[in-house]
Coordinates of C-alpha atoms in Angstrom, one line a residue:
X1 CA 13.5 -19.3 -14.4
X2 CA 10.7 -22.3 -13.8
X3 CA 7.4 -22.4 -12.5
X4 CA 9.6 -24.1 -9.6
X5 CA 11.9 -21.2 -9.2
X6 CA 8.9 -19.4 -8.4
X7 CA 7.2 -21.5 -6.1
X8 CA 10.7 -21.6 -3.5
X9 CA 10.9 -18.0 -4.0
X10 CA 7.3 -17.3 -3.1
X11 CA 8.2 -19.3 0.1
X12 CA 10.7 -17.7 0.7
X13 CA 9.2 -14.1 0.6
X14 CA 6.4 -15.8 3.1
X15 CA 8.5 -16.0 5.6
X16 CA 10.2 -13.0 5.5
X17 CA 6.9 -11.3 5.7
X18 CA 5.6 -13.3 8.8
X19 CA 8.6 -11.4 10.3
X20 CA 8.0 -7.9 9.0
X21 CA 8.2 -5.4 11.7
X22 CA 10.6 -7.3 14.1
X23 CA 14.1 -7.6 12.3
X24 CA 14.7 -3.7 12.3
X25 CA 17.2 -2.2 12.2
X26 CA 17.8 -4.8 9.6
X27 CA 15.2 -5.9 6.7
X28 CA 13.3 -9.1 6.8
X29 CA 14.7 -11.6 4.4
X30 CA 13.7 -14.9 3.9
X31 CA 16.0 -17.8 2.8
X32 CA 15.3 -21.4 1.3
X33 CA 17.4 -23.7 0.4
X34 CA 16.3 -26.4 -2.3
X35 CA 17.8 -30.0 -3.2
X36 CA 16.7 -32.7 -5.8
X37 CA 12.9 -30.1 -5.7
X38 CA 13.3 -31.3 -2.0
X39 CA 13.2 -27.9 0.7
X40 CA 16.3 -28.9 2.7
X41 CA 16.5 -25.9 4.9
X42 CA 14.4 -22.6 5.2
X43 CA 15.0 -19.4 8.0
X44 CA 13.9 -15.7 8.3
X45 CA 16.0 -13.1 9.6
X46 CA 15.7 -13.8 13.3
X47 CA 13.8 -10.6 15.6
X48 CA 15.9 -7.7 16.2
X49 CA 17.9 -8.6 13.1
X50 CA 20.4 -11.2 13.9
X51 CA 21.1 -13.4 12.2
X52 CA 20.4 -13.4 9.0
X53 CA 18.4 -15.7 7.2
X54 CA 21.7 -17.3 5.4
X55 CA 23.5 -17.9 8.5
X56 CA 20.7 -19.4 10.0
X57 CA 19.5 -21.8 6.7
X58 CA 23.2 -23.3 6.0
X59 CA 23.7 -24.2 9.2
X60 CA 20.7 -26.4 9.4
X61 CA 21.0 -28.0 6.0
X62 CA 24.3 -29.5 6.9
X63 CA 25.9 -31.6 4.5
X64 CA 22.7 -31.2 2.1
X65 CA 23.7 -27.8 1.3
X66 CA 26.5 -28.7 -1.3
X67 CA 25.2 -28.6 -4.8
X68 CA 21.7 -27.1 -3.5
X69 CA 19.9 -23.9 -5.0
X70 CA 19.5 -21.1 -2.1
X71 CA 15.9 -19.1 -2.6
X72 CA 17.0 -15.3 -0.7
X73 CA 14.5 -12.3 -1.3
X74 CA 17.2 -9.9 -0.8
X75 CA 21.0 -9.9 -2.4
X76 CA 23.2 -11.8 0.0
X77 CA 25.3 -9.1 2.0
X78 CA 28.8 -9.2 0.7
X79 CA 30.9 -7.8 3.8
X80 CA 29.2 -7.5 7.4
X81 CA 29.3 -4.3 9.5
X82 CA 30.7 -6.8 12.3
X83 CA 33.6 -7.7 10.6
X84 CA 32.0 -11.5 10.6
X85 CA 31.4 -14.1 8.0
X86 CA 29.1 -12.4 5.0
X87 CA 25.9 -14.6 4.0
X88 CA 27.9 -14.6 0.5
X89 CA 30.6 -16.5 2.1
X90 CA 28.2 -18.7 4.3
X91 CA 26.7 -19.7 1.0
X92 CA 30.1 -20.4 -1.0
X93 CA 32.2 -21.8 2.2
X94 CA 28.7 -24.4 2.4
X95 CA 28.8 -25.3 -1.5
X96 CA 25.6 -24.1 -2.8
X97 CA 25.7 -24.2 -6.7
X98 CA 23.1 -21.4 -7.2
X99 CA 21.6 -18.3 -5.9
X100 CA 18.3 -17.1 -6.8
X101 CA 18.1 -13.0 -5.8
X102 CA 14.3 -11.7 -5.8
X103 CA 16.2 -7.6 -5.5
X104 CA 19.4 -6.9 -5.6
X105 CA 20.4 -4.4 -2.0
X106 CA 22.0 -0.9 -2.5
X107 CA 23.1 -0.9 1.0
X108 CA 27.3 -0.1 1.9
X109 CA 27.8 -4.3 2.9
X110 CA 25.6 -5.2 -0.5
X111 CA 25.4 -2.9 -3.5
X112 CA 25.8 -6.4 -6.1
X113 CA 29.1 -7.2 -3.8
X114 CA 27.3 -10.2 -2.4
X115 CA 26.3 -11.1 -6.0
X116 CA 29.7 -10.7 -7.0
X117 CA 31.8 -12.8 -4.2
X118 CA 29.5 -15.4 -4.8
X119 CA 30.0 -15.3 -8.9
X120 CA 33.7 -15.6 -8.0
X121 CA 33.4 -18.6 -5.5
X122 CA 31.8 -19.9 -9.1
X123 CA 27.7 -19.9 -7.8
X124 CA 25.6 -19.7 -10.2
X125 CA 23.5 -16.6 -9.2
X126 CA 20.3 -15.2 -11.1
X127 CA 18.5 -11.9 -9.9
X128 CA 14.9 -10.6 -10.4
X129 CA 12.6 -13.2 -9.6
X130 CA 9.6 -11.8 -8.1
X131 CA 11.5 -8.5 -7.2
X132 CA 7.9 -6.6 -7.7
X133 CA 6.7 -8.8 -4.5
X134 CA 9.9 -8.6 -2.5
X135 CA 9.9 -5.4 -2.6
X136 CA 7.9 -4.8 0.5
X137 CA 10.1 -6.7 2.8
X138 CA 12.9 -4.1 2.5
X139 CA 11.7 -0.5 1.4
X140 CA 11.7 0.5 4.7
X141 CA 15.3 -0.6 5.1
X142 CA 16.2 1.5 1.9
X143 CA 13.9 4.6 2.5
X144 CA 16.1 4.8 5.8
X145 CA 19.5 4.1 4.2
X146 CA 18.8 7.0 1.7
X147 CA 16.8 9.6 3.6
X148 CA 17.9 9.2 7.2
X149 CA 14.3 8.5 8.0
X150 CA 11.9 5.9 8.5
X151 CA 9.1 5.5 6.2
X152 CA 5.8 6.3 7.8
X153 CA 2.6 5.0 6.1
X154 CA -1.0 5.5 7.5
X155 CA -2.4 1.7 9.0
X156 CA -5.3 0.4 11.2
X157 CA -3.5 -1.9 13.6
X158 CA 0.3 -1.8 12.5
X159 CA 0.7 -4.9 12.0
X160 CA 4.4 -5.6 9.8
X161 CA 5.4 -2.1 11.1
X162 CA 8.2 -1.6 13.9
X163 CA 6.2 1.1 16.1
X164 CA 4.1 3.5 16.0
X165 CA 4.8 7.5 15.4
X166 CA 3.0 9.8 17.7
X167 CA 4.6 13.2 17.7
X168 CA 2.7 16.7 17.9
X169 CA 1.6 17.5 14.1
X170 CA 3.5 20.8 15.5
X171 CA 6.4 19.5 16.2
X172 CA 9.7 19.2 14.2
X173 CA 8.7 16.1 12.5
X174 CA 11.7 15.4 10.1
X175 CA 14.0 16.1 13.3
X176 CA 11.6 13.5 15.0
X177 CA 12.3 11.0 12.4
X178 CA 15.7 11.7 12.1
X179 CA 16.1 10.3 15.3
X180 CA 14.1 7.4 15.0
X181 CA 16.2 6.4 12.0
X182 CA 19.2 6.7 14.1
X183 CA 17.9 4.6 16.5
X184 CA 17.0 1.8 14.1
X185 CA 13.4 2.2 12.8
X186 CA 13.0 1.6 9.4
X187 CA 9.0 1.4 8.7
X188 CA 6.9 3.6 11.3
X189 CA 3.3 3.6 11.2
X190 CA 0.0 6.1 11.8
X191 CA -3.9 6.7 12.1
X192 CA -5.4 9.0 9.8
X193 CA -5.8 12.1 11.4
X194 CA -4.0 15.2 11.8
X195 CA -0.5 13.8 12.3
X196 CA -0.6 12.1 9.1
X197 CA -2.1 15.4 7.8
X198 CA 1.1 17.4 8.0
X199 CA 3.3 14.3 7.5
X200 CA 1.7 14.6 4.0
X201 CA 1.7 18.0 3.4
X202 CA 5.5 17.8 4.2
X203 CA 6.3 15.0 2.1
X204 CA 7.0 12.8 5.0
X205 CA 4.1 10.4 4.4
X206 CA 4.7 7.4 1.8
X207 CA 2.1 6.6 -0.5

């Protein structure tokens, strides 16, 4: 992939991370769409989650969309918990030859089905590309999908995080998570102190 490639995705990465910590329960994922080196249409997963970056981009580019080269930081999903249109079939139904994937999503509507519907539609679609920086933009997402929990990192101000955790350090504080990841939260945040004391000394704190 180009010097170019790079540059869209980089974009596209920006704007998912000026919306980090109001998309839960759904990751931030940013979306460009690319024409001729031209950006024809660019969106970020809208606050509280919906919608998606995809469904918001194609719309927008219209017409222009056809033959264009989509920039996503996360795998299109391939089936929606909705029942609704995927992003993967947003993307084919609209005509865009390629899809650039900065990390692939292990999530039930992803796990490389996206990648897969749009590969049969006959997209082009290429993975990887600045996964290392994309990363950020959905760990939280994943921590929750495999744990149950939030991830809770110690932070000065929050900012990027969907709330802050104040529980008693004595308190149950994987039940306390627990319930915050049913309600939602995927990235949780803390001063230094005692509660992120005994967060770390249980595990519950992530590096």
């Amino acid at each position: 992939m180009s010097a170019e490639d790079a540059r869209f995705m980089a974009r596209a990465i920006d704007l998912a991370l000026a919306r980090m910590g109001e998309t839960w329960p759904n990751p931030a994922v940013g979306c460009v769409l690319v024409k001729d080196g031209q950006v024809i249409a660019e969106a970020a997963t809208a606050p509280g989650g919906r919608p998606h970056a995809e469904e918001q981009a194609v719309p927008a580019a219209g017409e222009a969309a056809r033959g264009a080269t989509a920039y996503v930081t996360l795998e299109p999903c391939g089936a929606r918990s909705s029942g609704r249109a995927s992003c993967a079939h947003f993307l084919a139904e609209a005509g865009v030859a390629r899809v650039v994937v900065a990390a692939l999503d292990p999530s039930p509507f992803a796990a490389g089905r996206g990648a897969e519907r749009l590969r049969q539609a006959g997209v082009e679609v290429e993975t990887g590309l600045m996964g290392e920086q994309a990363a950020v933009l959905s760990e939280g997402f994943l921590h929750r999908h495999e744990t149950g929990r939030p991830m809770v990192r110690i932070s000065e101000d929050g900012q990027g995080f969907d709330a802050r955790f104040a529980a008693s350090p004595r308190a149950d504080l994987v039940t306390e998570l627990k319930r915050l990841g049913e309600a939602g939260y995927t990235r949780l945040w803390t001063g230094p102190g005692e509660l992120a004391d005994a967060l770390a000394e249980q595990g519950l704190l992530t590096s």
